[in-house]
PDB file of C-alpha atoms in Angstrom:
ATOM      1  CA  MET A   1      14.752 -11.372  13.968  1.00  0.00           C
ATOM      2  CA  LYS A   2      14.628  -7.814  12.591  1.00  0.00           C
ATOM      3  CA  SER A   3      13.935  -4.974  15.209  1.00  0.00           C
ATOM      4  CA  SER A   4      10.772  -3.007  14.572  1.00  0.00           C
ATOM      5  CA  ALA A   5      12.547   0.232  15.526  1.00  0.00           C
ATOM      6  CA  GLY A   6      15.335  -0.401  13.025  1.00  0.00           C
ATOM      7  CA  LEU A   7      12.757  -1.158  10.204  1.00  0.00           C
ATOM      8  CA  HIS A   8      10.809   2.007  11.187  1.00  0.00           C
ATOM      9  CA  LEU A   9      14.071   4.188  11.156  1.00  0.00           C
ATOM     10  CA  LYS A  10      15.005   2.785   7.714  1.00  0.00           C
ATOM     11  CA  THR A  11      11.562   3.435   6.382  1.00  0.00           C
ATOM     12  CA  TYR A  12      11.172   6.936   7.656  1.00  0.00           C
ATOM     13  CA  THR A  13      14.664   7.941   6.504  1.00  0.00           C
ATOM     14  CA  LEU A  14      13.857   6.985   2.936  1.00  0.00           C
ATOM     15  CA  ILE A  15      10.432   8.615   3.169  1.00  0.00           C
ATOM     16  CA  PHE A  16      12.233  11.823   4.266  1.00  0.00           C
ATOM     17  CA  PHE A  17      14.237  11.727   1.048  1.00  0.00           C
ATOM     18  CA  MET A  18      11.160  11.166  -0.861  1.00  0.00           C
ATOM     19  CA  VAL A  19       9.426  14.184   0.449  1.00  0.00           C
ATOM     20  CA  ILE A  20      12.344  16.462  -0.178  1.00  0.00           C
ATOM     21  CA  PHE A  21      13.212  15.298  -3.746  1.00  0.00           C
ATOM     22  CA  GLY A  22       9.676  14.644  -4.937  1.00  0.00           C
ATOM     23  CA  PRO A  23       8.234  18.232  -4.437  1.00  0.00           C
ATOM     24  CA  MET A  24      11.561  19.884  -5.482  1.00  0.00           C
ATOM     25  CA  GLY A  25      11.336  17.868  -8.799  1.00  0.00           C
ATOM     26  CA  ASP A  26       7.704  18.894  -9.244  1.00  0.00           C
ATOM     27  CA  VAL A  27       8.435  22.533  -8.803  1.00  0.00           C
ATOM     28  CA  LEU A  28      11.402  22.410 -11.202  1.00  0.00           C
ATOM     29  CA  LEU A  29       9.242  20.670 -13.836  1.00  0.00           C
ATOM     30  CA  SER A  30       6.471  23.300 -13.357  1.00  0.00           C
ATOM     31  CA  LYS A  31       8.922  26.117 -13.874  1.00  0.00           C
ATOM     32  CA  GLY A  32      10.275  24.392 -16.917  1.00  0.00           C
ATOM     33  CA  MET A  33       6.825  23.680 -18.427  1.00  0.00           C
ATOM     34  CA  LYS A  34       5.715  27.341 -17.781  1.00  0.00           C
ATOM     35  CA  ARG A  35       8.679  28.370 -19.949  1.00  0.00           C
ATOM     36  CA  VAL A  36       7.617  25.953 -22.640  1.00  0.00           C
ATOM     37  CA  GLY A  37       4.076  27.340 -22.527  1.00  0.00           C
ATOM     38  CA  ALA A  38       0.587  25.755 -22.379  1.00  0.00           C
ATOM     39  CA  ILE A  39       0.107  22.664 -24.527  1.00  0.00           C
ATOM     40  CA  SER A  40      -2.840  23.536 -26.636  1.00  0.00           C
ATOM     41  CA  SER A  41      -2.820  20.732 -29.239  1.00  0.00           C
ATOM     42  CA  PHE A  42      -2.290  16.973 -28.712  1.00  0.00           C
ATOM     43  CA  THR A  43      -1.721  16.028 -32.321  1.00  0.00           C
ATOM     44  CA  PRO A  44       1.295  13.694 -32.886  1.00  0.00           C
ATOM     45  CA  ALA A  45       3.197  16.415 -34.920  1.00  0.00           C
ATOM     46  CA  ASN A  46       2.743  19.057 -32.190  1.00  0.00           C
ATOM     47  CA  LEU A  47       3.710  16.545 -29.411  1.00  0.00           C
ATOM     48  CA  ALA A  48       6.876  15.678 -31.443  1.00  0.00           C
ATOM     49  CA  ARG A  49       7.709  19.430 -31.651  1.00  0.00           C
ATOM     50  CA  LEU A  50       7.035  19.813 -27.926  1.00  0.00           C
ATOM     51  CA  PHE A  51       9.209  16.813 -27.072  1.00  0.00           C
ATOM     52  CA  SER A  52      12.364  18.544 -28.341  1.00  0.00           C
ATOM     53  CA  THR A  53      11.332  21.935 -26.746  1.00  0.00           C
ATOM     54  CA  VAL A  54      10.675  20.287 -23.358  1.00  0.00           C
ATOM     55  CA  PHE A  55      13.934  18.261 -23.358  1.00  0.00           C
ATOM     56  CA  SER A  56      16.184  21.104 -24.272  1.00  0.00           C
ATOM     57  CA  ASN A  57      15.099  22.952 -21.160  1.00  0.00           C
ATOM     58  CA  GLY A  58      17.590  22.782 -18.330  1.00  0.00           C
ATOM     59  CA  MET A  59      14.935  23.266 -15.728  1.00  0.00           C
ATOM     60  CA  ILE A  60      13.123  20.096 -16.880  1.00  0.00           C
ATOM     61  CA  TRP A  61      16.409  18.092 -16.591  1.00  0.00           C
ATOM     62  CA  LEU A  62      16.951  19.328 -13.000  1.00  0.00           C
ATOM     63  CA  GLY A  63      13.472  18.310 -12.217  1.00  0.00           C
ATOM     64  CA  ILE A  64      13.991  14.867 -13.775  1.00  0.00           C
ATOM     65  CA  ALA A  65      17.224  14.538 -11.759  1.00  0.00           C
ATOM     66  CA  SER A  66      15.429  15.375  -8.527  1.00  0.00           C
ATOM     67  CA  LEU A  67      12.511  13.011  -9.361  1.00  0.00           C
ATOM     68  CA  LEU A  68      15.014  10.352 -10.092  1.00  0.00           C
ATOM     69  CA  ALA A  69      16.452  10.740  -6.616  1.00  0.00           C
ATOM     70  CA  PHE A  70      12.876  10.422  -5.333  1.00  0.00           C
ATOM     71  CA  PHE A  71      12.351   7.352  -7.395  1.00  0.00           C
ATOM     72  CA  ILE A  72      15.523   5.565  -6.025  1.00  0.00           C
ATOM     73  CA  ALA A  73      14.442   6.237  -2.395  1.00  0.00           C
ATOM     74  CA  TYR A  74      10.907   4.992  -3.410  1.00  0.00           C
ATOM     75  CA  THR A  75      12.042   1.844  -5.077  1.00  0.00           C
ATOM     76  CA  LEU A  76      14.260   0.891  -2.128  1.00  0.00           C
ATOM     77  CA  VAL A  77      11.631   1.479   0.474  1.00  0.00           C
ATOM     78  CA  LEU A  78       9.105  -0.575  -1.487  1.00  0.00           C
ATOM     79  CA  SER A  79      11.411  -3.637  -1.163  1.00  0.00           C
ATOM     80  CA  TRP A  80      10.205  -4.130   2.363  1.00  0.00           C
ATOM     81  CA  ALA A  81       7.380  -1.787   3.289  1.00  0.00           C
ATOM     82  CA  ASP A  82       3.715  -2.007   2.060  1.00  0.00           C
ATOM     83  CA  TYR A  83       2.734   0.115  -0.973  1.00  0.00           C
ATOM     84  CA  SER A  84      -0.460   1.195   0.721  1.00  0.00           C
ATOM     85  CA  PHE A  85       1.705   2.443   3.616  1.00  0.00           C
ATOM     86  CA  VAL A  86       4.454   4.173   1.692  1.00  0.00           C
ATOM     87  CA  GLN A  87       2.322   6.065  -0.738  1.00  0.00           C
ATOM     88  CA  PRO A  88       0.016   7.689   1.824  1.00  0.00           C
ATOM     89  CA  ALA A  89       2.898   8.252   4.258  1.00  0.00           C
ATOM     90  CA  SER A  90       4.875  10.230   1.647  1.00  0.00           C
ATOM     91  CA  SER A  91       1.800  12.409   0.878  1.00  0.00           C
ATOM     92  CA  ILE A  92       3.069  15.159   3.107  1.00  0.00           C
ATOM     93  CA  ALA A  93       5.011  16.023  -0.006  1.00  0.00           C
ATOM     94  CA  TYR A  94       1.659  17.438  -1.336  1.00  0.00           C
ATOM     95  CA  GLY A  95       1.750  20.055   1.395  1.00  0.00           C
ATOM     96  CA  ILE A  96       5.368  20.907   0.655  1.00  0.00           C
ATOM     97  CA  VAL A  97       4.561  21.347  -3.119  1.00  0.00           C
ATOM     98  CA  ALA A  98       1.746  23.784  -2.209  1.00  0.00           C
ATOM     99  CA  LEU A  99       4.153  25.714  -0.031  1.00  0.00           C
ATOM    100  CA  LEU A 100       6.937  25.808  -2.624  1.00  0.00           C
ATOM    101  CA  GLY A 101       4.335  26.827  -5.277  1.00  0.00           C
ATOM    102  CA  TYR A 102       3.346  29.732  -3.043  1.00  0.00           C
ATOM    103  CA  PHE A 103       6.687  30.901  -1.715  1.00  0.00           C
ATOM    104  CA  VAL A 104       9.012  30.050  -4.625  1.00  0.00           C
ATOM    105  CA  LEU A 105       6.822  30.382  -7.753  1.00  0.00           C
ATOM    106  CA  GLY A 106       4.509  33.072  -6.354  1.00  0.00           C
ATOM    107  CA  GLU A 107       1.284  31.067  -7.221  1.00  0.00           C
ATOM    108  CA  VAL A 108      -2.024  32.196  -5.816  1.00  0.00           C
ATOM    109  CA  VAL A 109      -3.259  29.584  -3.424  1.00  0.00           C
ATOM    110  CA  THR A 110      -6.939  30.092  -2.343  1.00  0.00           C
ATOM    111  CA  PRO A 111      -7.962  29.437   1.404  1.00  0.00           C
ATOM    112  CA  THR A 112     -10.132  26.481   0.197  1.00  0.00           C
ATOM    113  CA  ARG A 113      -6.957  24.998  -1.527  1.00  0.00           C
ATOM    114  CA  TRP A 114      -4.931  25.438   1.733  1.00  0.00           C
ATOM    115  CA  ILE A 115      -7.672  23.659   3.711  1.00  0.00           C
ATOM    116  CA  GLY A 116      -7.706  20.889   1.100  1.00  0.00           C
ATOM    117  CA  VAL A 117      -3.888  20.525   1.546  1.00  0.00           C
ATOM    118  CA  LEU A 118      -4.157  20.531   5.285  1.00  0.00           C
ATOM    119  CA  ILE A 119      -6.746  17.740   5.216  1.00  0.00           C
ATOM    120  CA  ILE A 120      -4.483  15.771   2.965  1.00  0.00           C
ATOM    121  CA  CYS A 121      -1.662  16.156   5.551  1.00  0.00           C
ATOM    122  CA  LEU A 122      -4.181  15.074   8.332  1.00  0.00           C
ATOM    123  CA  GLY A 123      -4.977  11.920   6.304  1.00  0.00           C
ATOM    124  CA  VAL A 124      -1.284  11.287   6.032  1.00  0.00           C
ATOM    125  CA  PHE A 125      -0.699  11.755   9.820  1.00  0.00           C
ATOM    126  CA  ILE A 126      -3.459   9.091  10.445  1.00  0.00           C
ATOM    127  CA  VAL A 127      -2.052   6.747   7.834  1.00  0.00           C
ATOM    128  CA  GLY A 128       1.472   7.169   9.492  1.00  0.00           C
ATOM    129  CA  HIS A 129       0.102   5.500  12.660  1.00  0.00           C
ATOM    130  CA  THR A 130      -0.573   2.115  10.913  1.00  0.00           C
ATOM    131  CA  PRO A 131       2.080  -0.513  10.676  1.00  0.00           C
ATOM    132  CA  PRO A 132       4.422  -0.387   7.696  1.00  0.00           C
ATOM    133  CA  ARG A 133       4.192  -4.032   6.657  1.00  0.00           C
ATOM    134  CA  THR A 134       1.175  -6.307   6.761  1.00  0.00           C
ATOM    135  CA  THR A 135       2.217  -9.058   4.409  1.00  0.00           C
ATOM    136  CA  GLU A 136       4.470 -11.965   5.223  1.00  0.00           C
ATOM    137  CA  HIS A 137       8.215 -11.350   5.143  1.00  0.00           C
ATOM    138  CA  ARG A 138      10.082 -13.549   2.613  1.00  0.00           C
TER     139      ARG A 138
ATOM    140  CA  MET B   1     -11.693  21.454 -18.067  1.00  0.00           C
ATOM    141  CA  LEU B   2     -12.310  18.016 -19.819  1.00  0.00           C
ATOM    142  CA  ARG B   3      -8.664  18.205 -20.957  1.00  0.00           C
ATOM    143  CA  GLU B   4      -7.514  18.467 -17.325  1.00  0.00           C
ATOM    144  CA  ILE B   5      -9.815  15.690 -16.149  1.00  0.00           C
ATOM    145  CA  ILE B   6      -8.485  13.380 -18.832  1.00  0.00           C
ATOM    146  CA  LEU B   7      -4.878  14.219 -17.941  1.00  0.00           C
ATOM    147  CA  LEU B   8      -5.543  13.667 -14.268  1.00  0.00           C
ATOM    148  CA  LEU B   9      -7.078  10.346 -14.904  1.00  0.00           C
ATOM    149  CA  LEU B  10      -4.025   9.319 -16.933  1.00  0.00           C
ATOM    150  CA  ILE B  11      -1.698  10.521 -14.189  1.00  0.00           C
ATOM    151  CA  VAL B  12      -3.601   8.574 -11.583  1.00  0.00           C
ATOM    152  CA  VAL B  13      -4.268   5.385 -13.415  1.00  0.00           C
ATOM    153  CA  ALA B  14      -0.897   5.169 -15.234  1.00  0.00           C
ATOM    154  CA  GLY B  15       1.109   6.414 -12.184  1.00  0.00           C
ATOM    155  CA  THR B  16      -0.732   4.059  -9.698  1.00  0.00           C
ATOM    156  CA  GLY B  17      -0.530   1.099 -12.053  1.00  0.00           C
ATOM    157  CA  GLY B  18       3.181   1.751 -12.497  1.00  0.00           C
ATOM    158  CA  GLU B  19       3.876   2.010  -8.877  1.00  0.00           C
ATOM    159  CA  LEU B  20       1.836  -1.213  -8.043  1.00  0.00           C
ATOM    160  CA  CYS B  21       4.021  -3.052 -10.818  1.00  0.00           C
ATOM    161  CA  LEU B  22       7.081  -1.499  -9.202  1.00  0.00           C
ATOM    162  CA  THR B  23       6.134  -2.791  -5.765  1.00  0.00           C
ATOM    163  CA  ARG B  24       5.488  -6.307  -7.222  1.00  0.00           C
ATOM    164  CA  ALA B  25       8.888  -6.219  -8.857  1.00  0.00           C
ATOM    165  CA  MET B  26      10.717  -5.105  -5.678  1.00  0.00           C
ATOM    166  CA  LYS B  27       8.973  -7.608  -3.550  1.00  0.00           C
ATOM    167  CA  THR B  28      10.202 -10.235  -6.005  1.00  0.00           C
ATOM    168  CA  ILE B  29      13.802  -8.983  -5.398  1.00  0.00           C
ATOM    169  CA  GLY B  30      13.329  -9.016  -1.610  1.00  0.00           C
ATOM    170  CA  GLU B  31      14.230  -6.627   1.150  1.00  0.00           C
ATOM    171  CA  VAL B  32      17.292  -4.463   0.485  1.00  0.00           C
ATOM    172  CA  HIS B  33      19.735  -4.627   3.419  1.00  0.00           C
ATOM    173  CA  ASP B  34      22.995  -3.294   1.908  1.00  0.00           C
ATOM    174  CA  PHE B  35      22.802   0.343   0.830  1.00  0.00           C
ATOM    175  CA  ARG B  36      26.497   0.680  -0.549  1.00  0.00           C
ATOM    176  CA  PRO B  37      26.477   2.042  -4.139  1.00  0.00           C
ATOM    177  CA  LEU B  38      27.799  -1.114  -5.717  1.00  0.00           C
ATOM    178  CA  SER B  39      25.259  -3.210  -3.972  1.00  0.00           C
ATOM    179  CA  LEU B  40      22.389  -0.869  -4.984  1.00  0.00           C
ATOM    180  CA  LEU B  41      23.590  -1.099  -8.589  1.00  0.00           C
ATOM    181  CA  ARG B  42      23.304  -4.842  -8.319  1.00  0.00           C
ATOM    182  CA  VAL B  43      19.847  -4.446  -6.911  1.00  0.00           C
ATOM    183  CA  PHE B  44      18.784  -2.333  -9.829  1.00  0.00           C
ATOM    184  CA  GLY B  45      20.397  -4.836 -12.272  1.00  0.00           C
ATOM    185  CA  ARG B  46      18.287  -7.574 -10.711  1.00  0.00           C
ATOM    186  CA  ALA B  47      15.144  -5.494 -10.808  1.00  0.00           C
ATOM    187  CA  LEU B  48      15.617  -4.831 -14.539  1.00  0.00           C
ATOM    188  CA  ARG B  49      15.518  -8.640 -15.159  1.00  0.00           C
ATOM    189  CA  VAL B  50      11.896  -8.724 -13.614  1.00  0.00           C
ATOM    190  CA  GLY B  51       9.139  -8.250 -16.162  1.00  0.00           C
ATOM    191  CA  TRP B  52       6.975  -6.213 -13.838  1.00  0.00           C
ATOM    192  CA  MET B  53       9.700  -3.602 -13.573  1.00  0.00           C
ATOM    193  CA  TRP B  54       9.509  -2.877 -17.310  1.00  0.00           C
ATOM    194  CA  ILE B  55       5.719  -2.644 -17.204  1.00  0.00           C
ATOM    195  CA  ALA B  56       6.119  -0.251 -14.260  1.00  0.00           C
ATOM    196  CA  LEU B  57       8.665   1.926 -16.234  1.00  0.00           C
ATOM    197  CA  LEU B  58       6.323   2.075 -19.092  1.00  0.00           C
ATOM    198  CA  LEU B  59       3.315   3.064 -17.176  1.00  0.00           C
ATOM    199  CA  MET B  60       5.150   5.565 -15.009  1.00  0.00           C
ATOM    200  CA  THR B  61       6.633   7.211 -18.132  1.00  0.00           C
ATOM    201  CA  ALA B  62       3.136   7.698 -19.535  1.00  0.00           C
ATOM    202  CA  GLY B  63       2.068   9.140 -16.225  1.00  0.00           C
ATOM    203  CA  PHE B  64       5.151  11.490 -16.297  1.00  0.00           C
ATOM    204  CA  PHE B  65       4.287  12.914 -19.755  1.00  0.00           C
ATOM    205  CA  ALA B  66       0.618  13.459 -18.708  1.00  0.00           C
ATOM    206  CA  LEU B  67       2.053  15.286 -15.599  1.00  0.00           C
ATOM    207  CA  LEU B  68       4.153  17.454 -17.784  1.00  0.00           C
ATOM    208  CA  ALA B  69       1.180  18.320 -20.021  1.00  0.00           C
ATOM    209  CA  MET B  70      -0.951  19.250 -17.006  1.00  0.00           C
ATOM    210  CA  LEU B  71       1.866  21.342 -15.432  1.00  0.00           C
ATOM    211  CA  SER B  72       1.928  23.367 -18.756  1.00  0.00           C
ATOM    212  CA  LEU B  73      -1.722  24.191 -18.116  1.00  0.00           C
ATOM    213  CA  GLU B  74      -2.105  24.695 -14.436  1.00  0.00           C
ATOM    214  CA  ASN B  75      -0.196  25.748 -11.320  1.00  0.00           C
ATOM    215  CA  VAL B  76       1.918  23.146  -9.465  1.00  0.00           C
ATOM    216  CA  SER B  77       0.100  23.867  -6.165  1.00  0.00           C
ATOM    217  CA  PHE B  78      -3.125  22.690  -7.922  1.00  0.00           C
ATOM    218  CA  VAL B  79      -1.792  19.861 -10.105  1.00  0.00           C
ATOM    219  CA  VAL B  80       0.222  17.970  -7.563  1.00  0.00           C
ATOM    220  CA  PRO B  81      -2.382  17.910  -4.687  1.00  0.00           C
ATOM    221  CA  VAL B  82      -5.176  16.732  -6.993  1.00  0.00           C
ATOM    222  CA  THR B  83      -2.971  13.878  -8.200  1.00  0.00           C
ATOM    223  CA  ALA B  84      -3.242  12.711  -4.543  1.00  0.00           C
ATOM    224  CA  LEU B  85      -6.413  10.916  -5.901  1.00  0.00           C
ATOM    225  CA  SER B  86      -4.079   8.095  -6.566  1.00  0.00           C
ATOM    226  CA  TYR B  87      -4.239   7.289  -2.842  1.00  0.00           C
ATOM    227  CA  ALA B  88      -7.627   5.805  -3.298  1.00  0.00           C
ATOM    228  CA  ALA B  89      -6.427   3.865  -6.336  1.00  0.00           C
ATOM    229  CA  GLY B  90      -3.271   2.852  -4.395  1.00  0.00           C
ATOM    230  CA  ALA B  91      -5.120   1.519  -1.369  1.00  0.00           C
ATOM    231  CA  LEU B  92      -7.437  -0.331  -3.530  1.00  0.00           C
ATOM    232  CA  GLY B  93      -4.774  -1.736  -5.768  1.00  0.00           C
ATOM    233  CA  GLY B  94      -2.591  -2.589  -2.787  1.00  0.00           C
ATOM    234  CA  LYS B  95      -5.472  -4.705  -1.366  1.00  0.00           C
ATOM    235  CA  LEU B  96      -6.646  -6.230  -4.666  1.00  0.00           C
ATOM    236  CA  PHE B  97      -3.416  -6.591  -6.561  1.00  0.00           C
ATOM    237  CA  LEU B  98      -0.744  -7.222  -3.916  1.00  0.00           C
ATOM    238  CA  GLY B  99      -2.888  -8.813  -1.242  1.00  0.00           C
ATOM    239  CA  GLU B 100      -1.948  -6.113   1.375  1.00  0.00           C
ATOM    240  CA  ARG B 101      -4.268  -5.971   4.398  1.00  0.00           C
ATOM    241  CA  VAL B 102      -5.198  -2.363   4.538  1.00  0.00           C
ATOM    242  CA  ALA B 103      -6.218  -1.517   8.148  1.00  0.00           C
ATOM    243  CA  PRO B 104      -9.529   0.402   8.788  1.00  0.00           C
ATOM    244  CA  LEU B 105      -7.479   3.403  10.190  1.00  0.00           C
ATOM    245  CA  ARG B 106      -5.503   3.556   6.928  1.00  0.00           C
ATOM    246  CA  TRP B 107      -8.751   3.741   5.016  1.00  0.00           C
ATOM    247  CA  VAL B 108      -9.837   6.636   7.240  1.00  0.00           C
ATOM    248  CA  GLY B 109      -6.628   8.356   6.263  1.00  0.00           C
ATOM    249  CA  VAL B 110      -7.145   7.606   2.620  1.00  0.00           C
ATOM    250  CA  LEU B 111     -10.660   8.926   2.748  1.00  0.00           C
ATOM    251  CA  LEU B 112      -9.349  12.248   4.347  1.00  0.00           C
ATOM    252  CA  VAL B 113      -6.851  12.547   1.556  1.00  0.00           C
ATOM    253  CA  CYS B 114      -9.639  12.230  -1.006  1.00  0.00           C
ATOM    254  CA  ALA B 115     -11.736  14.869   0.775  1.00  0.00           C
ATOM    255  CA  GLY B 116      -8.712  17.196   0.715  1.00  0.00           C
ATOM    256  CA  VAL B 117      -8.283  16.532  -2.906  1.00  0.00           C
ATOM    257  CA  THR B 118     -11.822  17.534  -3.558  1.00  0.00           C
ATOM    258  CA  LEU B 119     -11.457  20.845  -1.681  1.00  0.00           C
ATOM    259  CA  VAL B 120      -8.267  21.620  -3.626  1.00  0.00           C
ATOM    260  CA  TRP B 121     -10.293  21.094  -6.817  1.00  0.00           C
ATOM    261  CA  ILE B 122     -13.159  23.261  -5.593  1.00  0.00           C
ATOM    262  CA  GLY B 123     -10.521  25.863  -4.429  1.00  0.00           C
ATOM    263  CA  LYS B 124      -9.321  26.229  -8.099  1.00  0.00           C
ATOM    264  CA  GLY B 125     -11.989  28.949  -8.535  1.00  0.00           C
TER     265      GLY B 125
END
């Protein structure tokens, strides 16, 4: 029989990796895309041009590497924990993204947006107190 | 504004659909017990033989490109929090598609996340 504490430790360790690598990847992608410039046209020819510009940007590749690390942690944790637990539990990453946007990228974050992010985190806190698996173990 | 809404919908629908397919694929593989690199490679090799994994990768790639497009238009502190809308889609999908029993308390959390997303959108100014 598997210990519940062990299952929780394994789950939260991987969620920790997710909340570090996910936001870092988003911030790196944002920095990279700001260098590329706003996408104003979605015609196939323009998108093809953009494709080569985007993927010759080092910052984008760093972002992809970070998101790949996130994806590995996410994939592993989904092999035992419920999707509807993992996804909300990892949503603290949304708060970390806002903090990184503000402190690292110097973005203007309005008070309403901060309150919104805090409410998202409160939602996460509540979700974190529900059991990680509700379906039958194979 | 319409462009942002379409991109957001694409991020949420393709992203959540992809993650639900990913979950189904990983549940087919079974719980991962061995975290040594070689064993993990074997797990991913097995995962790539599951059809759901390929659908997941396709959908998540579409969601990723929509995210890149939106990040070129808006700040990351706006874009990423509003994509939390996928929580509602995720909880619904988990219940309908994977047969997960979503506890009432978990629904409360999901609703709060949605309220937060609304405020972040309003706070865009």
